[in-house]
Each structure stands twice: as structure tokens, then as C-alpha cells.
Coordinates of C-alpha atoms in Angstrom, one line a residue:
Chain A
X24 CA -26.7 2.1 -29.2
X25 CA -28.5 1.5 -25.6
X26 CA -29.3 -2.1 -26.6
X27 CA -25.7 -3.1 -27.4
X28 CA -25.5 -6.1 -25.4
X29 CA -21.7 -5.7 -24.8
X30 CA -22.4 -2.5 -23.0
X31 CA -25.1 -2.8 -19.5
X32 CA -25.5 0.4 -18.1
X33 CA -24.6 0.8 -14.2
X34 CA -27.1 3.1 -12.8
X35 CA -25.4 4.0 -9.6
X36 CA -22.4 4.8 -10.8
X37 CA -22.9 6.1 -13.8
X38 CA -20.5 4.5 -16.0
X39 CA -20.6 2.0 -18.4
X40 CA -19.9 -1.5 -17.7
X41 CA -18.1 -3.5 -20.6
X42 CA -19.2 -7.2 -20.3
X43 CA -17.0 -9.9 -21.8
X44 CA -19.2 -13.0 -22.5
X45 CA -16.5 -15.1 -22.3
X46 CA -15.4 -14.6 -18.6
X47 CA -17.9 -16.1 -16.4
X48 CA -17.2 -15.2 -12.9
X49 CA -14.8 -12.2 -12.1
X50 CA -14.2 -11.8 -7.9
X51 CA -12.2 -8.9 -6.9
X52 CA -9.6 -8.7 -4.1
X53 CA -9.4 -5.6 -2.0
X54 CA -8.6 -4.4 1.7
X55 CA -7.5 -0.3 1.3
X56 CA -4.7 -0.7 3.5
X57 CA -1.5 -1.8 1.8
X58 CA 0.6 -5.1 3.1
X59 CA -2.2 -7.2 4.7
X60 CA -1.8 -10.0 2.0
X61 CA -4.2 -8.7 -1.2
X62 CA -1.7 -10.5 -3.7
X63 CA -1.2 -13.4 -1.5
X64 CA -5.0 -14.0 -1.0
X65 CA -5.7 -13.4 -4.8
X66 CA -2.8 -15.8 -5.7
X67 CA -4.5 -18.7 -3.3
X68 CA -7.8 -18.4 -4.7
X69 CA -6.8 -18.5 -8.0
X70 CA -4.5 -21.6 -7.6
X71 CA -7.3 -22.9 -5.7
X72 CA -9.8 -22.7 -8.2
X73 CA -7.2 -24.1 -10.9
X74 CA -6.7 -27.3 -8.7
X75 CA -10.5 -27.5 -8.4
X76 CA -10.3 -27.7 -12.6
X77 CA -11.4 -24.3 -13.5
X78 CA -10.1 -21.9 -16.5
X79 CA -8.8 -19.2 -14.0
X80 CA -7.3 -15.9 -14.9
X81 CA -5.5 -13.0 -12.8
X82 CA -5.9 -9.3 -13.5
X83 CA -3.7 -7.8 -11.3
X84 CA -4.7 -3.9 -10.8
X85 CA -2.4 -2.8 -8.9
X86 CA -0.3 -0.5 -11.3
X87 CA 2.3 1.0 -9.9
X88 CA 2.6 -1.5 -7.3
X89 CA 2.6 -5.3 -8.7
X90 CA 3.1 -7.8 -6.7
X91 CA 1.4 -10.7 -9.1
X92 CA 4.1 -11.6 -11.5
X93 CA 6.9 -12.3 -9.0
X94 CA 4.9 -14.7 -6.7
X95 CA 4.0 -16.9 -9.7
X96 CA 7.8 -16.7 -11.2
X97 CA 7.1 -14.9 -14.2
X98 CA 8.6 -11.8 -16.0
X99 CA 8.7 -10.2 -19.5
X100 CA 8.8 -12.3 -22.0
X101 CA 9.6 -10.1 -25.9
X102 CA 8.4 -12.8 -27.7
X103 CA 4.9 -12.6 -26.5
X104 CA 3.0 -10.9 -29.0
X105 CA 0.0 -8.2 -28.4
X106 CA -1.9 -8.4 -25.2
X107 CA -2.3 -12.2 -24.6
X108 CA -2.1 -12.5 -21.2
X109 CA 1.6 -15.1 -19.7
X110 CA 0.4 -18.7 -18.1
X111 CA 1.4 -19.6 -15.0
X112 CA 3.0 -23.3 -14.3
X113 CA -0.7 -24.7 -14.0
X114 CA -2.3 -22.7 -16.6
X115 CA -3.4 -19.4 -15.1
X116 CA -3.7 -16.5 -17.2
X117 CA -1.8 -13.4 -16.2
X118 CA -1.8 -10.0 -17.0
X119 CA 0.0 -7.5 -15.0
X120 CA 2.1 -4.3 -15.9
X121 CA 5.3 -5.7 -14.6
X122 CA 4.8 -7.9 -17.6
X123 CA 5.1 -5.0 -19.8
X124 CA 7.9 -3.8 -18.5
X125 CA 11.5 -4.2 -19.5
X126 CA 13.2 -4.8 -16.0
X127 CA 10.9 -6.0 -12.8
X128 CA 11.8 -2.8 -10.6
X129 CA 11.4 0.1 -13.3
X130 CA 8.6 2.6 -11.4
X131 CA 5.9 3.3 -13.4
X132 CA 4.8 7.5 -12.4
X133 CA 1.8 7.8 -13.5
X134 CA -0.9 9.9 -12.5
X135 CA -4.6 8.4 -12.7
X136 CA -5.9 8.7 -15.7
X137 CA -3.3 6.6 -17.5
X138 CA -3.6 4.0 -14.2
X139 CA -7.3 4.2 -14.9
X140 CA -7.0 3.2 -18.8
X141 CA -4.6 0.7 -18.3
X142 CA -7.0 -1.1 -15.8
X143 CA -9.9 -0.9 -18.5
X144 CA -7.5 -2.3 -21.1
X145 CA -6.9 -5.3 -18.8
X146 CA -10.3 -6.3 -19.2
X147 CA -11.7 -5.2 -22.6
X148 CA -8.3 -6.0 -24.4
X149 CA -6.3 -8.5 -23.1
X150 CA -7.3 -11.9 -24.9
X151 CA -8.2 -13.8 -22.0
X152 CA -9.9 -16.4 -24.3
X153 CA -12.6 -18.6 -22.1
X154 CA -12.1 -18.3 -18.5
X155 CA -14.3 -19.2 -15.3
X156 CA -13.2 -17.0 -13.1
X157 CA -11.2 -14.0 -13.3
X158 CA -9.6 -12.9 -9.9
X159 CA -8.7 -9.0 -9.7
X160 CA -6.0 -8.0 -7.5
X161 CA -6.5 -4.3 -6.2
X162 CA -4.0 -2.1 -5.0
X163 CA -4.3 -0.1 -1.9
X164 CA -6.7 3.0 -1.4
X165 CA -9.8 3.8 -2.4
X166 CA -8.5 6.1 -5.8
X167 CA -8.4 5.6 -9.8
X168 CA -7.7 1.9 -10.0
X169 CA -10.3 0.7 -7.8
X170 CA -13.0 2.9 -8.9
X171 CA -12.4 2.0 -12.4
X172 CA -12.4 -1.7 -11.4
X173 CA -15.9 -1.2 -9.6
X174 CA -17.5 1.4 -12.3
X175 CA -16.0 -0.9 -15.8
X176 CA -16.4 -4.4 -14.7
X177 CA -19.1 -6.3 -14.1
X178 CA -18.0 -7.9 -10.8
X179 CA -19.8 -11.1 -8.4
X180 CA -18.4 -9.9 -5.8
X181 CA -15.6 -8.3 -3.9
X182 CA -13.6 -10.2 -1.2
X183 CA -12.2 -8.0 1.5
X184 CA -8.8 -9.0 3.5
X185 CA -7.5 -7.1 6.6
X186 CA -5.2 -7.8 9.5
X187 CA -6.1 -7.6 13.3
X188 CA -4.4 -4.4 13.6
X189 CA -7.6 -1.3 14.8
X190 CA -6.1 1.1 12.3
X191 CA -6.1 -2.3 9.2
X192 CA -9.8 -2.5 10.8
X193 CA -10.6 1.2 10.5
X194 CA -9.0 1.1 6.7
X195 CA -11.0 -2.1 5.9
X196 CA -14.6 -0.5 6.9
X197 CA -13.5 2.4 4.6
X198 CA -13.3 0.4 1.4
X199 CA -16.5 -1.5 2.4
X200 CA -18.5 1.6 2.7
X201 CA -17.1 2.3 -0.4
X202 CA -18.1 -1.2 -2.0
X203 CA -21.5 0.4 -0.9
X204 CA -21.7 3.5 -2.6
X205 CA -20.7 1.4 -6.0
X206 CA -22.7 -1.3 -5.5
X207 CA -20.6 -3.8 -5.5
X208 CA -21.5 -7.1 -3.1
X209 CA -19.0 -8.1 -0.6
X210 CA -18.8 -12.0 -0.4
X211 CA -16.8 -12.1 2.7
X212 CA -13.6 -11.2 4.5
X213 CA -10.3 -12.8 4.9
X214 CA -8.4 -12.0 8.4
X215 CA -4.9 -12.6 7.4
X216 CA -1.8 -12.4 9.8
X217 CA -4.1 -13.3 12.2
X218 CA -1.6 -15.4 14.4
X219 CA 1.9 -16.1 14.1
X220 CA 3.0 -20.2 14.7
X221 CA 6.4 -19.9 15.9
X222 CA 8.6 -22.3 14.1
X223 CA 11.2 -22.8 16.5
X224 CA 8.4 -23.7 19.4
X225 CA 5.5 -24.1 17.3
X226 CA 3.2 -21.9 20.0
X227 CA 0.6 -19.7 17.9
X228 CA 0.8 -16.2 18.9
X229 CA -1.5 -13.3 18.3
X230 CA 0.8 -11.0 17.3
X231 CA -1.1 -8.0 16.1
X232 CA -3.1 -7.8 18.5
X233 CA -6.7 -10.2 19.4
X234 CA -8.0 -11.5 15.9
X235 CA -11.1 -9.0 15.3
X236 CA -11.9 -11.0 12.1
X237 CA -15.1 -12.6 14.3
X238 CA -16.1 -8.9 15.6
X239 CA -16.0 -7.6 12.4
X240 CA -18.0 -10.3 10.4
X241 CA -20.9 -9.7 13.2
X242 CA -20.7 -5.9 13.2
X243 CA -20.9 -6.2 9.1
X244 CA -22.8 -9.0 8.7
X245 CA -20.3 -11.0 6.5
X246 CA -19.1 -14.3 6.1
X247 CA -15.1 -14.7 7.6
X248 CA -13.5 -16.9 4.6
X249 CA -10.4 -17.8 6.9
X250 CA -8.5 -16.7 9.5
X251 CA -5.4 -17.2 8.0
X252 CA -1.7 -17.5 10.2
X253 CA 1.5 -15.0 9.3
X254 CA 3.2 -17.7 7.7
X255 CA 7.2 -17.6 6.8
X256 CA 6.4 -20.6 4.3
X257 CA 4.0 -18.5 2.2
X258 CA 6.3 -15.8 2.2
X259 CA 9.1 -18.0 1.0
X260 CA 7.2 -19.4 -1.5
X261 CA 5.9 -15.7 -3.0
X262 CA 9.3 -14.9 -2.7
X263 CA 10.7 -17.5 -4.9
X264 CA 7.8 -17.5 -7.4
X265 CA 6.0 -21.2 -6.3
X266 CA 2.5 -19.3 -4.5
X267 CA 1.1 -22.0 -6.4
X268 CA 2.5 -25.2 -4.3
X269 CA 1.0 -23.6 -1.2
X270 CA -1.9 -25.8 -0.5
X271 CA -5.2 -23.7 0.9
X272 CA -9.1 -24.0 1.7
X273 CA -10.0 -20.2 0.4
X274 CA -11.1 -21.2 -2.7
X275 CA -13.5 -24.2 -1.6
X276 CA -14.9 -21.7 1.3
X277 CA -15.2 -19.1 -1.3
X278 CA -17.2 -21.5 -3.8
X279 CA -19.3 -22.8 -0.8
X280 CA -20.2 -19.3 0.4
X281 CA -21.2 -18.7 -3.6
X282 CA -23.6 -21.4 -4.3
X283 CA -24.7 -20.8 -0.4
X284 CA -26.1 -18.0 -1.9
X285 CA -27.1 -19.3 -5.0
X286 CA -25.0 -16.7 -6.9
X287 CA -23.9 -19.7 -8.9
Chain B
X24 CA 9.5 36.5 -12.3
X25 CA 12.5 34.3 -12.4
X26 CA 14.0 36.2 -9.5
X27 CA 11.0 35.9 -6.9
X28 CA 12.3 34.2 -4.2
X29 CA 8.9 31.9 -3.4
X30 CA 9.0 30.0 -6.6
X31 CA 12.0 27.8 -7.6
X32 CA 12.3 26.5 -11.2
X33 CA 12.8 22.5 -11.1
X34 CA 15.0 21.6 -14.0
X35 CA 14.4 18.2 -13.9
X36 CA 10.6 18.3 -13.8
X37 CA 9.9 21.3 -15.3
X38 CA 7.5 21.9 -12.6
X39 CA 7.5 25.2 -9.7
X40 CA 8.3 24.1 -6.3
X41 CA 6.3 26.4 -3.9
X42 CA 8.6 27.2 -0.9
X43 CA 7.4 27.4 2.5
X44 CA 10.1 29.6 4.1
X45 CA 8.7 29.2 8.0
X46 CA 9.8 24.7 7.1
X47 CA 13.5 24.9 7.9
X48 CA 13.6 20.5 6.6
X49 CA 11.7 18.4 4.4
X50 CA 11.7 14.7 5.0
X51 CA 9.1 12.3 3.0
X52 CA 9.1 8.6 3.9
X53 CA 8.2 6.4 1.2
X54 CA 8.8 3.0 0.0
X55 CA 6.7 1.9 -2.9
X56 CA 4.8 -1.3 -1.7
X57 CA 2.2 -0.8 0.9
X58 CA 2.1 -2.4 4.5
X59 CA 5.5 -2.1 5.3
X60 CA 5.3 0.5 8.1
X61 CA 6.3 3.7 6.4
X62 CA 3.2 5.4 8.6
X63 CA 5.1 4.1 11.5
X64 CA 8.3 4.7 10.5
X65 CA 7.4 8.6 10.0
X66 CA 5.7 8.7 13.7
X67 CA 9.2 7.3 14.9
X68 CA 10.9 10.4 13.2
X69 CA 8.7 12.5 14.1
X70 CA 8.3 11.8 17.7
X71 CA 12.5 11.3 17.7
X72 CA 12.7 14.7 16.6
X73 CA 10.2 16.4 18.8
X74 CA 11.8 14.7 21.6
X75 CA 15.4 16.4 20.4
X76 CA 13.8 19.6 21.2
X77 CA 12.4 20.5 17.7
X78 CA 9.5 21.9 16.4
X79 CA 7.6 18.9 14.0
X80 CA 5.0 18.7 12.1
X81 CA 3.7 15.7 9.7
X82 CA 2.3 16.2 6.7
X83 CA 0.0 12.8 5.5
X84 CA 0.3 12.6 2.2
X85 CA -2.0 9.4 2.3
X86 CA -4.9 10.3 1.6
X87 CA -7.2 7.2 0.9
X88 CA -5.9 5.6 3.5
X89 CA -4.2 7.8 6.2
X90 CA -2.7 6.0 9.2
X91 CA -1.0 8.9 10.7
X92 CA -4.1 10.1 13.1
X93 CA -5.1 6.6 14.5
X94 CA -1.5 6.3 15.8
X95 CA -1.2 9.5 17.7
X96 CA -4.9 9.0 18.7
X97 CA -6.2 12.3 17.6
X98 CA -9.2 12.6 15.4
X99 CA -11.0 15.4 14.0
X100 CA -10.8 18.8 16.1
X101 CA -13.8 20.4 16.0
X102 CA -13.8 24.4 16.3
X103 CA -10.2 24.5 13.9
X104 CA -10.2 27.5 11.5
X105 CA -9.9 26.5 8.4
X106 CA -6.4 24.8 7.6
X107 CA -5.1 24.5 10.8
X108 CA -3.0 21.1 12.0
X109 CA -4.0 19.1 15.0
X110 CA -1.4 19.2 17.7
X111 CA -0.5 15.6 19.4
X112 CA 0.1 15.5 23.1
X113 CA 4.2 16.1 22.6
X114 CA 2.8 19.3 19.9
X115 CA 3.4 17.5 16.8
X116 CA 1.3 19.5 14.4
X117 CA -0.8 16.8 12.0
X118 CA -2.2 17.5 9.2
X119 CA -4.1 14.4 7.5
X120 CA -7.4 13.9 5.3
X121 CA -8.9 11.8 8.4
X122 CA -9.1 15.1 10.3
X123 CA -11.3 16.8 8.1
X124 CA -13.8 13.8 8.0
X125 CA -16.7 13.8 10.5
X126 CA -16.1 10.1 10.8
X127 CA -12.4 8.0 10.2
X128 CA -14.3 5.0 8.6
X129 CA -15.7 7.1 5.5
X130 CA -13.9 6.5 2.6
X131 CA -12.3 8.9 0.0
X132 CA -13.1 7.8 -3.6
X133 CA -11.1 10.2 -5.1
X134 CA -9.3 9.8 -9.0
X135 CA -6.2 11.3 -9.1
X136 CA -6.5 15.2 -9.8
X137 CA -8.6 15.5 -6.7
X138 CA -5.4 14.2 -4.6
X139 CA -2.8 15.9 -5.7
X140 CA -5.0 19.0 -5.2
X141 CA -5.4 18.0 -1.3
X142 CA -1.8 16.9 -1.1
X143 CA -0.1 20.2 -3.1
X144 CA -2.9 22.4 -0.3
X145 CA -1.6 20.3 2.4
X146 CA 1.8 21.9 1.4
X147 CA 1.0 25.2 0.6
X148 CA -2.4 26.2 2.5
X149 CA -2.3 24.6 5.5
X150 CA -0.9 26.9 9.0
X151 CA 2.0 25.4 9.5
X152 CA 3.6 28.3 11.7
X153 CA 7.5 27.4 12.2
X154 CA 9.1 24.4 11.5
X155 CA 12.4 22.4 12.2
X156 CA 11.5 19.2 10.9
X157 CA 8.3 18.3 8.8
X158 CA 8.1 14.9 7.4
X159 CA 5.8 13.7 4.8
X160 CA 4.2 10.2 4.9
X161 CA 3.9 9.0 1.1
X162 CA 0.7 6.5 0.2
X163 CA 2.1 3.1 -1.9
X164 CA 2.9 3.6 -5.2
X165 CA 4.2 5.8 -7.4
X166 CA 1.8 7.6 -8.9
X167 CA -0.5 11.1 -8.2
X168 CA 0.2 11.4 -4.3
X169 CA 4.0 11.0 -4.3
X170 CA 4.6 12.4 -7.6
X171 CA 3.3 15.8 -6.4
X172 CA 5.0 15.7 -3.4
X173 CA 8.3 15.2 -5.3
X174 CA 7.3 18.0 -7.7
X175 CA 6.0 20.2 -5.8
X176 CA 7.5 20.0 -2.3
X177 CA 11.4 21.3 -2.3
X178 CA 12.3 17.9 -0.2
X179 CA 15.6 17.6 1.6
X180 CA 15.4 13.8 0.6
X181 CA 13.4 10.5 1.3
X182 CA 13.8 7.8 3.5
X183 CA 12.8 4.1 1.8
X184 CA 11.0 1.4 4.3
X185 CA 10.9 -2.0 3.1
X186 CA 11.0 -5.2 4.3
X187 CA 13.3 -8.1 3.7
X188 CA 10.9 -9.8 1.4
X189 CA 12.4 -9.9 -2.2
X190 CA 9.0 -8.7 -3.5
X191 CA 9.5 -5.3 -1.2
X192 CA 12.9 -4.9 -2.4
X193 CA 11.5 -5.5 -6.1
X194 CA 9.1 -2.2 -4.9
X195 CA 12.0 -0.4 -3.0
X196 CA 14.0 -0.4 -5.9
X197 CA 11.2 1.4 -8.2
X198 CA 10.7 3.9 -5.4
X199 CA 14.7 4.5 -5.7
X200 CA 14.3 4.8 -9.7
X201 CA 11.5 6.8 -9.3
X202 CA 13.1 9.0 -6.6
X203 CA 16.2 9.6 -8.8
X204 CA 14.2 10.3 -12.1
X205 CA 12.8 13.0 -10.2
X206 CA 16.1 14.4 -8.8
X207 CA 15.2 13.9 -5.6
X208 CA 17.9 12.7 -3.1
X209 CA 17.6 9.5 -1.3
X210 CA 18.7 10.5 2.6
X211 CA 18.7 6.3 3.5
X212 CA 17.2 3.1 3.7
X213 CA 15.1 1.8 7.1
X214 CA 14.5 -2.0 7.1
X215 CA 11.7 -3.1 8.8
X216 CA 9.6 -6.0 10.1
X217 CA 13.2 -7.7 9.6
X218 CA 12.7 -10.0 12.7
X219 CA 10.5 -11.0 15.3
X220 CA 10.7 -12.1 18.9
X221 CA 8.5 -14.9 19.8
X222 CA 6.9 -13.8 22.7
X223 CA 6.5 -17.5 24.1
X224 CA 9.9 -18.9 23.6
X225 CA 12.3 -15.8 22.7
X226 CA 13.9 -17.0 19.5
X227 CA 14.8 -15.0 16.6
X228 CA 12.1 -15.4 13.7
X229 CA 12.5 -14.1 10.2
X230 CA 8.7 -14.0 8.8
X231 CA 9.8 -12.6 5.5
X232 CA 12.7 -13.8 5.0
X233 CA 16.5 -13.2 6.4
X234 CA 17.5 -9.6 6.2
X235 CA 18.4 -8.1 3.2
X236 CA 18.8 -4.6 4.4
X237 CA 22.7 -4.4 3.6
X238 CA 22.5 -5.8 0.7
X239 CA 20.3 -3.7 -1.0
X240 CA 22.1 -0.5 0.6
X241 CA 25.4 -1.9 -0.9
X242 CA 23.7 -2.7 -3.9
X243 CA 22.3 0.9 -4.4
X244 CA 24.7 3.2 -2.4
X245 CA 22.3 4.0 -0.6
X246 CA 23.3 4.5 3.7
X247 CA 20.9 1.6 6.1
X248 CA 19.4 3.6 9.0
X249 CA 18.2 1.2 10.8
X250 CA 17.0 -2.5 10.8
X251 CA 13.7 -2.8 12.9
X252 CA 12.0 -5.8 14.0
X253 CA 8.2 -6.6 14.2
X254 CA 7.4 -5.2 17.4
X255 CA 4.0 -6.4 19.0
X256 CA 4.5 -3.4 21.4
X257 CA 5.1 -0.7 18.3
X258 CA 1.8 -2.6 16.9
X259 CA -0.3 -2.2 20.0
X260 CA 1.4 1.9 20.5
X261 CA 0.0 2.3 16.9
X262 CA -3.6 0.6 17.5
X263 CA -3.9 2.8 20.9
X264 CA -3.0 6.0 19.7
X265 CA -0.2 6.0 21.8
X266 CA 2.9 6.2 19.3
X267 CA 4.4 8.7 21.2
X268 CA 5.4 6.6 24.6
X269 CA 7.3 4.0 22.1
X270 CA 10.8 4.8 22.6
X271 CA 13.2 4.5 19.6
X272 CA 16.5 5.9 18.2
X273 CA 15.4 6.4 14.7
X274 CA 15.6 10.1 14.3
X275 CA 19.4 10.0 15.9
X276 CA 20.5 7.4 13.4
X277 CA 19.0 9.6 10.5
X278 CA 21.0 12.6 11.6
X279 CA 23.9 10.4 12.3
X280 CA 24.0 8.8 8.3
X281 CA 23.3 12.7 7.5
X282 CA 26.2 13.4 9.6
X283 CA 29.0 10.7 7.5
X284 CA 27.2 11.8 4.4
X285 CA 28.6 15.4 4.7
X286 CA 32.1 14.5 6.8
X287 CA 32.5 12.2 3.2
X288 CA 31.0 14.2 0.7
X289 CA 30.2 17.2 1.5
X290 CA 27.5 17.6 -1.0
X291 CA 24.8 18.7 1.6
X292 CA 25.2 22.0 3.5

């Protein structure tokens, strides 16, 4: 059944692709180091996209780490039948594993292969219904949930956040290079944390160190999104569920950089 | 074979524990959500202990995105037989999946059975020699990496990192659940990134929120070590490979909650 059209063969990796007709754009959110602001940045962009007027949706990957659900204010809700994914306060569609789950902070132990089919299930199951863009939140590393992202789904692109920290540099080239090896375009990189504005004297401060987003979008050749600030009011408002009141460029920089390259 | 004295039978898991009689104490630091300096954290003990007088080793147990050699500033060591750690400057023996790449940027893209081969041969395979103290950094999560290390490694316990935002403490306490289902002990809880000095006018910041360090040890029963802050300098003693000139009191305040553990309970020898 080679000429299925719901099934494209990837050649360089080998596995299948399942492509949902009904999701146009799908942009995943990645870094390989853990804690530089994946779920904050994928957040953003989707609220930003939902301002802008687009059907947006939020697969968020990271298993046995989600960080999704609690920055929008959402949890389990029984009544929700099958695997329709929970709307946010403006409309975006949600899936995550915490939303399976009976209390918030239950661990899920699993090993890969059941973090790999759960991630496929995401995409090819949940009833997303007509979306424009689908924003995938990856967890840390470069193991099952990742790999399935990049061999199952048929992504634009990938955006890339990282911190000024060497070793946050050193972890970020490693999931590029393998962004690489799957084939997978890289649309850019967000440098989060980048600076610190104090809010008792309001003097920016490069606290990790020099911002190397600059240095690194040279030495990679890709477009820097943003050089975003550590900010106490983004943390506050992931904290208390409202990421979606925190007003941000990322989304119109990520669209120009898009139809920049004619990729829309 | 019940009786052999290398293999253990784990009730709760059902799995063998392979013993490594040379390793006197098992310590893994974990914490669930990623970022939150459990790399660190384990360099602090590490370096704390060595500085006691003991012999340390550090076993990381991240292996897609290891952190450990970057902050001791040791990379591959050409010429090492087989399995054998890299020693720091201090002697801490490292073993990590960076050291046996030919460059620290590659990437591993490996599924899950493929790690918790390297971590359980990490364990079991690699020349330790004699050990006081070998602690175990955990990746995020809680799936292959730390859930062979729990099933495989007889641990003497884990120490949680988090950080005072609510979302870390939602990730904490599935590292706790996850820690007890295994029947692993939980030896305390080290809050960091709690505060931070700003450089330029000296007041007291709380980026993530105010501490909630106390709380969730009352909450959980489970003894604070320590509440760290953000420290630029720890930052820039990570980035150099210079960990080991960063003074802290870390590995004294672990064996100090050890110490009120037993005087109370007496459930540890």
C-alpha cells in the first residue's frame, strides 16, 4: 500500500511518516538540555499564533516530564471522553499526559517504547479537528520521544532554545547535529535567560555568562528568534496557569522568518 | 543461587541488584524536571566529599545529555583501557558517555534499551577500584535511565533538586512517588536556584518564585539539605571546568541530615 497517501515514506530515516491532512503547520520545540525554557517558549508561540487568529494546537512530548498543562491552568477533567484533546482559555488545543493522569504529580516509569507509542498516539489519535499549526513540546535528550517526534511526523521545522551557559551551548549543538542526521530543518534559535532585569533596580544583568545567542547563529548559520530576559513575571504567570496573558514577539518573528523563506 | 553473595533479590521490583563490593555508598541525585542543577548539585557532593578525605567517583547516568565532564573540564582521555574513569584534578574518578565520544557536541540518538544497557555497564563494567562515596547523576524524567539505576544499583538513597517554581515541585513530587514505588529511600531535599543576588544593586531576587523548600519537606517528611541560590560564580565554575575551586558545604549538611536521621530513627546503620 506504497501509494497510501496517508503514509509518505522518510527515506533518511527510515520510518514512516503518518500525515494528518488536517494539521497544516506542525513546528517543534527542542533544546537537549533540560530547564532552558522548551515549555515556556512553546507556550508563547502558541498563544502568539492564537492572538494572530490561527487554529493552534499543543502536543506536548515530554512524557514523563510535562510541563504543558500547568502553565495553561488545566488538569484532568473525567468527563472528557476518548482522546479529544482539553482547550485552553483562548482556544488551544492540548494534549499532554498529565491530562491523563489522575493527580498532577503521579510519575509516569516508563521505559521507551511505551514513551515512544504514546508520542505517536498524540498525533495519529488525538482528534485535533482542523488546526494551523500544531506546536510540539520536546522533552530533554536526544532519546525515544524525540526520535519518534522526528521519524513519525511530518515536521516544518524545529526551533532550538538554549541558555548562555558553554555547557547549554555544547548540549544545544548536540540536538542540532542530530536535527541533521533526521532531516529535520531548523528555523532558528531562541537564547532564553539571556539577561536578568533586576526588579528592584531595574539594571539588566548577564547572569549566565555573555549572551552567545549571536555567536552561535553565525557559527550555525541560523536565524536568532529572540534573546529573551530571565523573567520573574513569566515564571509567575507559568506558575499560576495564565502563560497565555504574557504578551511576546516569538510568534510574529517566527512567521516572518517562515514566509522569509517561503516555507509558507 | 539465592545465597551468592553478588546478587541481591529486590522484593519490590522483582529485579537483581548487581553489587559492587569495592563502592562502600551509593548516592543518586535526581529530581524529575530538567535544568534545575542536579549536575551541579552532584559535582558539589562530590567535590565536598573528596575534600573530606574520601575516595569519589561519579557515575553520569545522563546519557544524552551529560553535563558532568564540561564542569570538571575533562574530556575524552585518549590511551584509557577499556572501561576505565577519568580522574579530575582533586582524583574524582568520572565516568560519563561524553568521555567515550571523540567529540562532546555529537549527539546520542539512542531509544531506551540502548541506555539502560550503558547505564547498568556504567555500574557493573566500568574500573571503579575502591570507593567511599560514588554518586550518580540521574537525566530528567522518570523513565529508562533512572529506572535502571533504581533497579539495578543497590542505592543508599537519592537526593531531590528542585527549584521553588510550583511546576518543579509538581516534578519533585513524581520523582518522590517514583522513588518510593521503587523502595528506594529519599536521603533529602536540596533547593536550588531559590534566590539571586543582583550583582548591580545587591538585593534579594526570587526569579522563580519565593522559596518553597520547607514546605515541601514538611509536606513530604522529607529532611531540606540545603537552599542554594543562583550563583553567577557556580555558573561561570561550571562553564570553565572549574567546579572543583567552588567552595560549598553541601556534602557536610548531607551527612549532618544523615546524622539526625539515625540519632531519631535509627533505621540506617
Amino acid at each position: 500500500m506504497s501509494s497510501n497517501p496517508i503514509t509518505k515514506k522518510n527515506e533518511k530515516a527510515g520510518a514512516e511518516k503518518v500525515v494528518r491532512p488536517d494539521i497544516q503547520h506542525v513546528i517543534a520545540v527542542g533544546s537537549g538540555k533540560g530547564g532552558v525554557g522548551k515549555s515556556s517558549i512553546t507556550a508563547l508561540l502558541a498563544a502568539g499564533a492564537s492572538r494572530a487568529g490561527f487554529k493552534v494546537g499543543i502536543l506536548d512530548a515530554d512524557i514523563t516530564g510535562p510541563s504543558i498543562p500547568k502553565m495553561f491552568g488545566l488538569k484532568m477533567s473525567p468527563e472528557r471522553k476518548g482522546f479529544s484533546p482539553m482547550e485552553s482559555s483562548s482556544g488551544i488545543k492540548i494534549m499532554s499526559l498529565n491530562l491523563l493522569l489522575a493527580s498532577e504529580d503521579d510519575p509516569v516509569i516508563w521505559r521507551g517504547p511505551l514513551i515512544a507509542g504514546a508520542v505517536r498516539q498524540f498525533w495519529s489519535d488525538v482528534d485535533w479537528g482542523e488546526l494551523d499549526y500544531l506546536f510540539i513540546d520536546l522533552p530533554p535528550g536526544t532519546a525515544d520521544a524525540p526520535l519518534t517526534v522526528m521519524q513519525t511526523i511530518p515536521l516544518d521545522g524545529l526551533v532550538v532554545v538554549s541558555s548562555p551557559q558553554d555547557l547549554v551551548v555544547m548540549v544545544v549543538k548536540k540536538a542540532l547535529k542530530m536535527a541533521g542526521t533526521m532531516d529535520v530543518p531548523v528555523l532558528g534559535l531562541v537564547e532564553n535567560m539571556s539577561y536578568l532585569i533586576c526588579p528592584h533596580c531595574g539594571v539588566e544583568t548577564e547572569f549566565f555568562g555573555s549572551p552567545k545567542g549571536e555567536e552561535v547563529s553565525k557559527l550555525t548559520g541560523l536565524p536568532l528568534l529572540a534573546a529573551l530576559p530571565l523573567d520573574q513575571k513569566l515564571a509567575e504567570y507559568c506558575d499560576r496557569g495564565l502563560v497565555e496573558r504574557y504578551e511576546s514577539e516569538l510568534f510574529d518573528k517566527l512567521l516572518s522568518i517562515l514566509q522569509g523563506d517561503k516555507l509558507i | 543461587m539465592s545465597s551468592d553473595k553478588s546478587s541481591q533479590e529486590e522484593e519490590k521490583t522483582g529485579l537483581e541488584k548487581i553489587l559492587r563490593p569495592g563502592i562502600k555508598h551509593v548516592i543518586a541525585v535526581g529530581s524529575g524536571k530538567g535544568g534545575v542543577g542536579k549536575s551541579s548539585v552532584t559535582s558539589l557532593l562530590a567535590v565536598g566529599a573528596s575534600r573530606e578525605g574520601f575516595k569519589v567517583g561519579i557515575l553520569d547516568a545522563d546519557i544524552t545529555g551529560p553535563s558532568i565532564p564540561k564542569m570538571f573540564g575533562i574530556k575524552k582521555a585518549l590511551g584509557t583501557m577499556g572501561f576505565d574513569p577519568t580522574e579530575t584534578s582533586q582524583g574524582i574518578r568520572i565516568m560519563s558517555l561524553n568521555l567515550l565520544l571523540s567529540n562532546e557536541e555529537d549527539p546520542v540518538i539512542w531509544r531506551g534499551p540502548l541506555i539502560g544497557g550503558a547505564v547498568k555497564q556504567f555500574w557493573a563494567d566500568v574500573e571503579w577500584g575502591e570507593l567511599d562515596y560514588l554518586f550518580i547523576d540521574l537525566p530528567p524524567g522518570t523513565a529508562d535511565a533512572p529506572l535502571t539505576v533504581m533497579q539495578t544499583i543497590p542505592l543508599d538513597g537519592l537526593v531531590i533538586v528542585s527549584s521553588p517554581q510550583d511546576l518543579a515541585v509538581m516534578v519533585v513530587k513524581k520523582a518522590l512517588k517514583m522513588a518510593k514505588a521503587m523502595n528506594i529511600s529519599v536521603l533529602g531535599l536540596v533547593e536550588n536556584m531559590s534566590y539571586l543576588i543582583c550583582p548591580h544593586c545587591q538585593a534579594k531576587v526570587e526569579v522563580f518564585g519565593s522559596s518553597k523548600g520547607e514546605e515541601v519537606a514538611e509536606l513530604t517528611g522529607v529532611p531540606l539539605i540545603a537552599i542554594l541560590p543562583l550563583d553567577k560564580k557556580l555558573a561561570e565554575c561550571c562553564d570553565n571546568g572549574t567546579v572543583e575551586d567552588y567552595e560549598s558545604e553541601l556534602f557536610k549538611k548531607l551527612l549532618s541530615v544523615q546524622q539526625v536521621k539515625m540519632n531519631a530513627g535509627g533505621m540506617n546503620e
